[in-house]
Amino acid sequence: MPLAPSETKPETLPSYLPLSELTYIVQTGRIPNALLFHGPRGTGKKQAALFFAQACNCRANSGRPCNTCVSCKKISAGVHPDMIFLGPADNKKIITISQIREIGGIIASRANEAAFRMVCICHADLMNPQAQNALLKMLEEPPRRTFFILAVERTAPLLPTILSRCRRIDFQPLADHEIKTILCTQYGLDPETAHIISGTAGSDLDQALRLSGLNKGNAPDHKSLRAWLIKEICGFLTTPKHQSGFKGLDLSRLLSARPEYIHDAMAVIRTVFRDFCILKYMPDKIVNLDFLSVFKDISKVHSYSRILTWITLFHETEKRLESNSGTRLTLDRFFLSLSLFE
C-alpha cells in the first residue's frame, strides 16, 4: 500500500531543488495532470513532491507552503488522507498492475479534503508493462483535481505515451562537498560527522539524511554500523590467507541476516576500498580519517594492483546485488574472491 512520505519536512528543503519552477506552476493555477521528476537517486524528488503538494493545497495561496495552515501541517506530518505515495512492495523490484489498480480504486471516489489530491509514484521506472498500461488509462482520463507525480531515475523504461503526458522537471546530482555543506548549515551536524556521511553517501542526499539520523525510516545506527563494519573489513584483510575464507563467509552471514541494511553497509565498504586506493597519493582526502593509521598499516602489506582488484570485485558485487542475485551467495562470492586473490 501507499508509502509514508519522507520524514524530512518540506520547509527545510535546500535551495538547489527546482522549487521556483514548481512555485510558478502553482501560481499560474495550471496544475498539470502529471509531472515527471527525473534525476539520480537522492536528489530530493520525494521532498519536492511534498513541497508541491503543500503549495497546491496551502490556505495562504502564495504559491509556496505557509507551513502553518492545517493542510500544510498534515502533509508535512504524513497524515493527510489525500496524499498517496506508491512504490515497489517490500523486497520487490517492480511495481505491479495490482498496485496501480488499487490506486485507481482509491482515486475513483472524491478526495477527502484536499483541493488537489496527489498520487506520487516513487521509482515509477520500475513499473512493469502491465502496470504502465493501467496507469496510462488514468493519465488519459484523470479524476478531477488529482495530479500524478512520477519520480524516476531513468526515462527509458517508461512508455512514450506516458512520457508525453507528463511535464518533465529535472533534478541535478550534488557533489559530496555540497551535501556536507547542507548537513552542516541546515541540519547542524559537526564538520567531522558531515565529512564522513557525505563521503559515504556520495551524491545521494536521501541516504545522507538517513545515515545522519535526520530521516531515519528503517535505517541502522550509522555510527555503530560503520565502526563495526570497518573493523571487520580490516580484520578480514589482515587475517592469514588460510583463515580469511572462513572469516569472509562469517561476515557475509552477518550482513545477509539484515538485508534492509545492505545498501548502507555496501556504501561503507565502498569508502574503505576507495580510501585504500587514494591513500598513497591523497591521505588527507580519505573519508575515514579516524582509521588513517590502520589503513596505512594494511596498505603496506598489499600491492596497489591488488587494491585496484578489490575495487573491481566490489563494483561487480554491487551490480549483482542490484540485479536479482541472492544476497548471501553474492556476498559469499565477493569475500571468497578477496581471500583467494593472489
mmCIF file of C-alpha atoms in Angstrom:
data_model
loop_
_atom_site.group_PDB
_atom_site.id
_atom_site.type_symbol
_atom_site.label_atom_id
_atom_site.label_comp_id
_atom_site.label_asym_id
_atom_site.label_seq_id
_atom_site.Cartn_x
_atom_site.Cartn_y
_atom_site.Cartn_z
ATOM 1 C CA MET A 1 0.000 0.000 0.000
ATOM 2 C CA PRO A 2 0.997 3.673 -0.166
ATOM 3 C CA LEU A 3 4.331 4.517 1.330
ATOM 4 C CA ALA A 4 4.756 7.050 4.086
ATOM 5 C CA PRO A 5 6.380 10.253 2.884
ATOM 6 C CA SER A 6 9.870 11.192 3.933
ATOM 7 C CA GLU A 7 10.290 12.487 7.447
ATOM 8 C CA THR A 8 12.286 15.403 6.041
ATOM 9 C CA LYS A 9 10.000 18.390 6.263
ATOM 10 C CA PRO A 10 9.463 20.376 3.044
ATOM 11 C CA GLU A 11 10.213 23.686 4.775
ATOM 12 C CA THR A 12 13.816 22.518 5.283
ATOM 13 C CA LEU A 13 14.346 21.796 1.594
ATOM 14 C CA PRO A 14 17.675 23.089 0.265
ATOM 15 C CA SER A 15 17.658 25.788 -2.357
ATOM 16 C CA TYR A 16 19.202 23.618 -5.095
ATOM 17 C CA LEU A 17 15.839 21.904 -5.754
ATOM 18 C CA PRO A 18 13.768 23.257 -8.674
ATOM 19 C CA LEU A 19 11.308 24.886 -6.273
ATOM 20 C CA SER A 20 10.960 28.094 -8.277
ATOM 21 C CA GLU A 21 9.579 26.149 -11.241
ATOM 22 C CA LEU A 22 7.146 24.295 -9.005
ATOM 23 C CA THR A 23 6.101 27.560 -7.340
ATOM 24 C CA TYR A 24 5.468 29.142 -10.741
ATOM 25 C CA ILE A 25 3.210 26.240 -11.735
ATOM 26 C CA VAL A 26 1.122 26.714 -8.603
ATOM 27 C CA GLN A 27 0.941 30.486 -9.025
ATOM 28 C CA THR A 28 -0.377 30.159 -12.573
ATOM 29 C CA GLY A 29 -3.153 27.903 -11.313
ATOM 30 C CA ARG A 30 -2.485 25.433 -14.124
ATOM 31 C CA ILE A 31 -1.708 22.224 -12.277
ATOM 32 C CA PRO A 32 -0.653 19.509 -14.771
ATOM 33 C CA ASN A 33 -2.313 16.118 -14.686
ATOM 34 C CA ALA A 34 1.138 14.555 -14.379
ATOM 35 C CA LEU A 35 4.649 15.661 -13.533
ATOM 36 C CA LEU A 36 7.809 13.654 -14.220
ATOM 37 C CA PHE A 37 10.532 14.239 -11.628
ATOM 38 C CA HIS A 38 13.698 12.924 -13.288
ATOM 39 C CA GLY A 39 17.108 12.636 -11.669
ATOM 40 C CA PRO A 40 19.560 10.370 -9.868
ATOM 41 C CA ARG A 41 18.719 8.713 -6.577
ATOM 42 C CA GLY A 42 18.843 11.005 -3.577
ATOM 43 C CA THR A 43 18.320 14.321 -5.357
ATOM 44 C CA GLY A 44 15.253 15.280 -3.323
ATOM 45 C CA LYS A 45 12.440 14.204 -5.626
ATOM 46 C CA LYS A 46 10.174 12.994 -2.824
ATOM 47 C CA GLN A 47 10.810 16.122 -0.750
ATOM 48 C CA ALA A 48 9.947 18.270 -3.772
ATOM 49 C CA ALA A 49 6.729 16.290 -4.271
ATOM 50 C CA LEU A 50 5.718 17.131 -0.696
ATOM 51 C CA PHE A 51 6.575 20.791 -1.293
ATOM 52 C CA PHE A 52 4.424 20.844 -4.424
ATOM 53 C CA ALA A 53 1.517 19.077 -2.715
ATOM 54 C CA GLN A 54 1.661 21.559 0.151
ATOM 55 C CA ALA A 55 1.806 24.528 -2.217
ATOM 56 C CA CYS A 56 -1.195 23.273 -4.203
ATOM 57 C CA ASN A 57 -3.273 22.884 -1.043
ATOM 58 C CA CYS A 58 -1.969 25.720 1.134
ATOM 59 C CA ARG A 59 -4.661 28.025 2.503
ATOM 60 C CA ALA A 60 -2.360 31.033 2.057
ATOM 61 C CA ASN A 61 -2.481 30.711 -1.766
ATOM 62 C CA SER A 62 1.002 32.202 -2.204
ATOM 63 C CA GLY A 63 2.450 29.501 -4.438
ATOM 64 C CA ARG A 64 4.638 28.238 -1.596
ATOM 65 C CA PRO A 65 3.720 26.341 1.589
ATOM 66 C CA CYS A 66 2.974 28.519 4.603
ATOM 67 C CA ASN A 67 3.759 25.556 6.898
ATOM 68 C CA THR A 68 1.220 26.845 9.421
ATOM 69 C CA CYS A 69 -2.200 26.016 7.965
ATOM 70 C CA VAL A 70 -3.919 22.699 8.695
ATOM 71 C CA SER A 71 -3.279 21.357 5.208
ATOM 72 C CA CYS A 72 0.442 22.147 5.247
ATOM 73 C CA LYS A 73 0.873 20.605 8.691
ATOM 74 C CA LYS A 74 -0.955 17.398 7.758
ATOM 75 C CA ILE A 75 1.079 16.917 4.587
ATOM 76 C CA SER A 76 4.315 17.649 6.435
ATOM 77 C CA ALA A 77 3.428 15.138 9.147
ATOM 78 C CA GLY A 78 2.485 12.478 6.572
ATOM 79 C CA VAL A 79 -1.108 12.144 7.811
ATOM 80 C CA HIS A 80 -3.050 13.825 5.017
ATOM 81 C CA PRO A 81 -5.533 11.272 3.632
ATOM 82 C CA ASP A 82 -5.307 12.571 0.068
ATOM 83 C CA MET A 83 -1.525 12.400 -0.341
ATOM 84 C CA ILE A 84 -0.820 8.938 -1.757
ATOM 85 C CA PHE A 85 2.675 7.503 -2.128
ATOM 86 C CA LEU A 86 3.315 4.284 -4.022
ATOM 87 C CA GLY A 87 6.480 2.286 -4.636
ATOM 88 C CA PRO A 88 7.649 -1.314 -5.005
ATOM 89 C CA ALA A 89 6.254 -3.594 -2.317
ATOM 90 C CA ASP A 90 8.624 -4.842 0.383
ATOM 91 C CA ASN A 91 11.501 -6.912 -1.029
ATOM 92 C CA LYS A 92 10.166 -6.458 -4.578
ATOM 93 C CA LYS A 93 11.945 -4.862 -7.514
ATOM 94 C CA ILE A 94 8.911 -3.871 -9.595
ATOM 95 C CA ILE A 95 5.614 -2.031 -9.288
ATOM 96 C CA THR A 96 2.809 -4.328 -10.388
ATOM 97 C CA ILE A 97 -0.513 -3.810 -12.101
ATOM 98 C CA SER A 98 -2.363 -4.805 -8.922
ATOM 99 C CA GLN A 99 -0.732 -1.893 -7.081
ATOM 100 C CA ILE A 100 -1.786 0.552 -9.810
ATOM 101 C CA ARG A 101 -5.308 -0.841 -9.853
ATOM 102 C CA GLU A 102 -5.511 -0.419 -6.091
ATOM 103 C CA ILE A 103 -4.629 3.245 -6.505
ATOM 104 C CA GLY A 104 -7.252 3.500 -9.243
ATOM 105 C CA GLY A 105 -9.855 2.245 -6.818
ATOM 106 C CA ILE A 106 -8.855 4.852 -4.241
ATOM 107 C CA ILE A 107 -8.976 7.833 -6.587
ATOM 108 C CA ALA A 108 -12.235 6.705 -8.217
ATOM 109 C CA SER A 109 -14.047 8.440 -5.344
ATOM 110 C CA ARG A 110 -13.770 12.096 -4.422
ATOM 111 C CA ALA A 111 -10.877 13.387 -2.369
ATOM 112 C CA ASN A 112 -11.487 13.579 1.357
ATOM 113 C CA GLU A 113 -10.426 17.169 1.946
ATOM 114 C CA ALA A 114 -7.669 18.241 -0.437
ATOM 115 C CA ALA A 115 -8.159 20.913 -3.064
ATOM 116 C CA PHE A 116 -5.716 18.881 -5.151
ATOM 117 C CA ARG A 117 -5.087 15.211 -4.450
ATOM 118 C CA MET A 118 -1.616 13.838 -5.162
ATOM 119 C CA VAL A 119 -0.522 10.377 -6.282
ATOM 120 C CA CYS A 120 3.272 10.152 -6.116
ATOM 121 C CA ILE A 121 4.753 7.011 -7.660
ATOM 122 C CA CYS A 122 8.295 6.607 -6.342
ATOM 123 C CA HIS A 123 10.640 4.673 -8.656
ATOM 124 C CA ALA A 124 7.998 4.810 -11.372
ATOM 125 C CA ASP A 125 10.592 3.478 -13.821
ATOM 126 C CA LEU A 126 10.181 0.115 -12.044
ATOM 127 C CA MET A 127 6.581 -0.316 -13.227
ATOM 128 C CA ASN A 128 6.192 -3.424 -15.372
ATOM 129 C CA PRO A 129 4.479 -3.001 -18.787
ATOM 130 C CA GLN A 130 1.081 -4.079 -17.477
ATOM 131 C CA ALA A 131 1.269 -1.535 -14.653
ATOM 132 C CA GLN A 132 2.274 1.192 -17.098
ATOM 133 C CA ASN A 133 -0.681 0.475 -19.353
ATOM 134 C CA ALA A 134 -3.027 0.591 -16.365
ATOM 135 C CA LEU A 135 -1.543 3.923 -15.299
ATOM 136 C CA LEU A 136 -1.822 5.271 -18.839
ATOM 137 C CA LYS A 137 -5.598 4.866 -18.718
ATOM 138 C CA MET A 138 -5.694 7.007 -15.562
ATOM 139 C CA LEU A 139 -3.486 9.667 -17.130
ATOM 140 C CA GLU A 140 -5.719 9.784 -20.204
ATOM 141 C CA GLU A 141 -8.816 10.368 -18.058
ATOM 142 C CA PRO A 142 -7.548 11.655 -14.711
ATOM 143 C CA PRO A 143 -10.001 12.248 -11.880
ATOM 144 C CA ARG A 144 -10.871 15.878 -11.257
ATOM 145 C CA ARG A 145 -8.338 17.799 -9.151
ATOM 146 C CA THR A 146 -5.963 14.859 -8.934
ATOM 147 C CA PHE A 147 -2.402 15.058 -10.180
ATOM 148 C CA PHE A 148 0.275 12.384 -10.535
ATOM 149 C CA ILE A 149 3.995 12.729 -9.831
ATOM 150 C CA LEU A 150 6.242 10.071 -11.357
ATOM 151 C CA ALA A 151 9.664 10.079 -9.681
ATOM 152 C CA VAL A 152 12.237 8.278 -11.825
ATOM 153 C CA GLU A 153 15.962 7.787 -12.230
ATOM 154 C CA ARG A 154 15.600 6.683 -15.858
ATOM 155 C CA THR A 155 13.045 7.545 -18.507
ATOM 156 C CA ALA A 156 13.897 4.746 -20.966
ATOM 157 C CA PRO A 157 11.731 2.078 -19.255
ATOM 158 C CA LEU A 158 8.604 4.260 -19.479
ATOM 159 C CA LEU A 159 6.185 4.134 -22.385
ATOM 160 C CA PRO A 160 6.451 7.113 -24.774
ATOM 161 C CA THR A 161 2.725 7.657 -24.295
ATOM 162 C CA ILE A 162 3.263 8.109 -20.553
ATOM 163 C CA LEU A 163 6.195 10.472 -21.065
ATOM 164 C CA SER A 164 4.169 12.573 -23.496
ATOM 165 C CA ARG A 165 1.515 13.186 -20.840
ATOM 166 C CA CYS A 166 3.955 14.410 -18.178
ATOM 167 C CA ARG A 167 5.578 17.759 -17.597
ATOM 168 C CA ARG A 168 9.240 16.943 -17.008
ATOM 169 C CA ILE A 169 11.314 18.546 -14.267
ATOM 170 C CA ASP A 170 14.976 17.566 -13.955
ATOM 171 C CA PHE A 171 16.839 17.161 -10.664
ATOM 172 C CA GLN A 172 20.618 17.516 -10.601
ATOM 173 C CA PRO A 173 23.013 15.381 -8.513
ATOM 174 C CA LEU A 174 25.021 17.013 -5.732
ATOM 175 C CA ALA A 175 28.735 16.759 -5.080
ATOM 176 C CA ASP A 176 29.692 15.324 -1.704
ATOM 177 C CA HIS A 177 31.069 18.701 -0.544
ATOM 178 C CA GLU A 178 27.678 20.261 -1.301
ATOM 179 C CA ILE A 179 25.943 17.600 0.789
ATOM 180 C CA LYS A 180 28.470 18.252 3.556
ATOM 181 C CA THR A 181 27.564 21.935 3.493
ATOM 182 C CA ILE A 182 23.843 21.127 3.670
ATOM 183 C CA LEU A 183 24.365 18.773 6.621
ATOM 184 C CA CYS A 184 26.386 21.387 8.496
ATOM 185 C CA THR A 185 24.462 24.567 7.707
ATOM 186 C CA GLN A 186 20.880 23.303 7.508
ATOM 187 C CA TYR A 187 20.956 20.389 9.924
ATOM 188 C CA GLY A 188 23.659 21.395 12.397
ATOM 189 C CA LEU A 189 25.960 18.375 12.052
ATOM 190 C CA ASP A 190 29.567 18.819 13.119
ATOM 191 C CA PRO A 191 32.058 19.011 10.209
ATOM 192 C CA GLU A 192 33.763 15.690 11.012
ATOM 193 C CA THR A 193 30.496 13.725 11.045
ATOM 194 C CA ALA A 194 29.252 15.571 7.956
ATOM 195 C CA HIS A 195 32.515 14.726 6.146
ATOM 196 C CA ILE A 196 32.132 11.009 6.858
ATOM 197 C CA ILE A 197 28.434 10.875 5.965
ATOM 198 C CA SER A 198 28.728 12.931 2.769
ATOM 199 C CA GLY A 199 31.692 10.831 1.644
ATOM 200 C CA THR A 200 29.730 7.654 2.324
ATOM 201 C CA ALA A 201 26.519 8.772 0.614
ATOM 202 C CA GLY A 202 28.189 10.362 -2.408
ATOM 203 C CA SER A 203 25.543 12.314 -4.322
ATOM 204 C CA ASP A 204 22.630 10.630 -2.533
ATOM 205 C CA LEU A 205 21.124 13.256 -0.229
ATOM 206 C CA ASP A 206 18.365 10.895 0.923
ATOM 207 C CA GLN A 207 20.958 8.388 2.108
ATOM 208 C CA ALA A 208 22.986 11.142 3.765
ATOM 209 C CA LEU A 209 19.948 12.261 5.748
ATOM 210 C CA ARG A 210 19.173 8.679 6.696
ATOM 211 C CA LEU A 211 22.735 7.962 7.816
ATOM 212 C CA SER A 212 22.769 11.135 9.872
ATOM 213 C CA GLY A 213 19.584 10.074 11.668
ATOM 214 C CA LEU A 214 17.647 13.019 10.239
ATOM 215 C CA ASN A 215 15.448 10.837 8.037
ATOM 216 C CA LYS A 216 15.552 7.534 9.887
ATOM 217 C CA GLY A 217 12.995 5.350 8.154
ATOM 218 C CA ASN A 218 14.337 1.825 8.561
ATOM 219 C CA ALA A 219 17.976 2.871 8.806
ATOM 220 C CA PRO A 220 20.513 1.385 11.211
ATOM 221 C CA ASP A 221 22.605 3.415 13.617
ATOM 222 C CA HIS A 222 25.197 4.516 11.078
ATOM 223 C CA LYS A 223 27.862 5.356 13.643
ATOM 224 C CA SER A 224 27.746 1.877 15.164
ATOM 225 C CA LEU A 225 27.369 0.098 11.810
ATOM 226 C CA ARG A 226 30.305 1.959 10.311
ATOM 227 C CA ALA A 227 32.686 1.358 13.236
ATOM 228 C CA TRP A 228 31.810 -2.338 13.419
ATOM 229 C CA LEU A 229 31.985 -2.909 9.678
ATOM 230 C CA ILE A 230 35.307 -1.124 9.124
ATOM 231 C CA LYS A 231 36.891 -3.098 11.968
ATOM 232 C CA GLU A 232 35.535 -6.326 10.472
ATOM 233 C CA ILE A 233 36.825 -5.480 6.982
ATOM 234 C CA CYS A 234 40.238 -4.524 8.343
ATOM 235 C CA GLY A 235 40.324 -7.732 10.369
ATOM 236 C CA PHE A 236 39.420 -9.723 7.278
ATOM 237 C CA LEU A 237 42.180 -8.074 5.209
ATOM 238 C CA THR A 238 44.815 -8.847 7.860
ATOM 239 C CA THR A 239 43.746 -12.425 8.556
ATOM 240 C CA PRO A 240 46.152 -15.139 7.286
ATOM 241 C CA LYS A 241 45.081 -16.470 3.934
ATOM 242 C CA HIS A 242 44.212 -19.956 5.173
ATOM 243 C CA GLN A 243 41.729 -18.415 7.650
ATOM 244 C CA SER A 244 40.426 -15.435 5.665
ATOM 245 C CA GLY A 245 37.907 -17.515 3.711
ATOM 246 C CA PHE A 246 36.153 -18.605 6.895
ATOM 247 C CA LYS A 247 36.173 -15.058 8.270
ATOM 248 C CA GLY A 248 34.773 -13.716 4.998
ATOM 249 C CA LEU A 249 31.931 -16.232 4.985
ATOM 250 C CA ASP A 250 31.078 -15.337 8.560
ATOM 251 C CA LEU A 251 30.971 -11.642 7.688
ATOM 252 C CA SER A 252 28.762 -12.462 4.696
ATOM 253 C CA ARG A 253 26.395 -14.337 7.003
ATOM 254 C CA LEU A 254 26.134 -11.430 9.425
ATOM 255 C CA LEU A 255 25.462 -8.891 6.674
ATOM 256 C CA SER A 256 22.936 -11.097 4.885
ATOM 257 C CA ALA A 257 20.957 -11.515 8.094
ATOM 258 C CA ARG A 258 19.878 -7.865 7.823
ATOM 259 C CA PRO A 259 19.088 -7.330 4.130
ATOM 260 C CA GLU A 260 17.453 -3.980 4.855
ATOM 261 C CA TYR A 261 20.886 -2.671 5.872
ATOM 262 C CA ILE A 262 22.797 -3.945 2.850
ATOM 263 C CA HIS A 263 22.611 -0.694 0.873
ATOM 264 C CA ASP A 264 24.121 1.332 3.703
ATOM 265 C CA ALA A 265 26.663 -1.391 4.541
ATOM 266 C CA MET A 266 27.872 -1.514 0.947
ATOM 267 C CA ALA A 267 28.253 2.280 0.983
ATOM 268 C CA VAL A 268 30.569 1.969 3.989
ATOM 269 C CA ILE A 269 32.604 -0.821 2.354
ATOM 270 C CA ARG A 270 32.893 1.329 -0.776
ATOM 271 C CA THR A 271 34.519 4.129 1.220
ATOM 272 C CA VAL A 272 37.031 1.685 2.733
ATOM 273 C CA PHE A 273 38.258 0.432 -0.634
ATOM 274 C CA ARG A 274 38.217 3.943 -2.062
ATOM 275 C CA ASP A 275 40.314 5.153 0.866
ATOM 276 C CA PHE A 276 42.872 2.407 0.279
ATOM 277 C CA CYS A 277 43.003 3.438 -3.375
ATOM 278 C CA ILE A 278 43.768 7.125 -2.772
ATOM 279 C CA LEU A 279 45.687 6.745 0.498
ATOM 280 C CA LYS A 280 49.068 6.663 -1.235
ATOM 281 C CA TYR A 281 48.508 9.927 -3.097
ATOM 282 C CA MET A 282 45.977 11.966 -1.072
ATOM 283 C CA PRO A 283 45.796 10.707 2.513
ATOM 284 C CA ASP A 284 44.057 13.881 3.673
ATOM 285 C CA LYS A 285 41.167 13.207 1.235
ATOM 286 C CA ILE A 286 40.090 9.827 2.563
ATOM 287 C CA VAL A 287 36.610 9.538 4.069
ATOM 288 C CA ASN A 288 37.516 7.519 7.159
ATOM 289 C CA LEU A 289 40.202 9.773 8.594
ATOM 290 C CA ASP A 290 39.744 8.265 12.049
ATOM 291 C CA PHE A 291 41.062 4.945 10.645
ATOM 292 C CA LEU A 292 44.030 6.520 8.842
ATOM 293 C CA SER A 293 46.758 4.777 10.830
ATOM 294 C CA VAL A 294 45.057 1.370 10.497
ATOM 295 C CA PHE A 295 44.646 1.830 6.741
ATOM 296 C CA LYS A 296 48.311 2.809 6.390
ATOM 297 C CA ASP A 297 49.415 -0.387 8.130
ATOM 298 C CA ILE A 298 47.213 -2.546 5.909
ATOM 299 C CA SER A 299 48.315 -0.809 2.704
ATOM 300 C CA LYS A 300 51.933 -1.687 3.474
ATOM 301 C CA VAL A 301 51.256 -5.405 3.040
ATOM 302 C CA HIS A 302 49.097 -5.176 -0.103
ATOM 303 C CA SER A 303 50.221 -4.018 -3.542
ATOM 304 C CA TYR A 304 48.434 -1.198 -5.324
ATOM 305 C CA SER A 305 47.353 -3.564 -8.119
ATOM 306 C CA ARG A 306 45.715 -5.797 -5.510
ATOM 307 C CA ILE A 307 43.835 -2.808 -4.094
ATOM 308 C CA LEU A 308 42.582 -1.931 -7.584
ATOM 309 C CA THR A 309 41.371 -5.508 -7.947
ATOM 310 C CA TRP A 310 39.425 -5.107 -4.694
ATOM 311 C CA ILE A 311 37.657 -2.135 -6.274
ATOM 312 C CA THR A 312 36.794 -4.162 -9.384
ATOM 313 C CA LEU A 313 35.425 -7.060 -7.339
ATOM 314 C CA PHE A 314 33.392 -4.663 -5.223
ATOM 315 C CA HIS A 315 31.767 -2.999 -8.242
ATOM 316 C CA GLU A 316 30.908 -6.400 -9.702
ATOM 317 C CA THR A 317 29.269 -7.315 -6.390
ATOM 318 C CA GLU A 318 27.250 -4.083 -6.330
ATOM 319 C CA LYS A 319 25.896 -4.840 -9.790
ATOM 320 C CA ARG A 320 24.938 -8.369 -8.746
ATOM 321 C CA LEU A 321 23.123 -7.074 -5.665
ATOM 322 C CA GLU A 322 21.207 -4.577 -7.803
ATOM 323 C CA SER A 323 20.049 -7.428 -10.020
ATOM 324 C CA ASN A 324 18.144 -10.482 -8.842
ATOM 325 C CA SER A 325 21.182 -12.280 -7.409
ATOM 326 C CA GLY A 326 20.742 -13.692 -3.915
ATOM 327 C CA THR A 327 22.326 -11.524 -1.230
ATOM 328 C CA ARG A 328 24.041 -14.313 0.710
ATOM 329 C CA LEU A 329 25.506 -16.065 -2.325
ATOM 330 C CA THR A 330 26.648 -12.756 -3.824
ATOM 331 C CA LEU A 331 28.433 -11.697 -0.641
ATOM 332 C CA ASP A 332 29.932 -15.193 -0.204
ATOM 333 C CA ARG A 333 31.352 -14.941 -3.706
ATOM 334 C CA PHE A 334 32.744 -11.464 -3.011
ATOM 335 C CA PHE A 335 34.581 -12.303 0.213
ATOM 336 C CA LEU A 336 35.866 -15.633 -1.108
ATOM 337 C CA SER A 337 37.189 -13.851 -4.217
ATOM 338 C CA LEU A 338 39.014 -11.375 -2.000
ATOM 339 C CA SER A 339 40.520 -14.110 0.150
ATOM 340 C CA LEU A 340 41.633 -16.241 -2.813
ATOM 341 C CA PHE A 341 43.125 -13.407 -4.851
ATOM 342 C CA GLU A 342 46.914 -13.515 -5.076
#
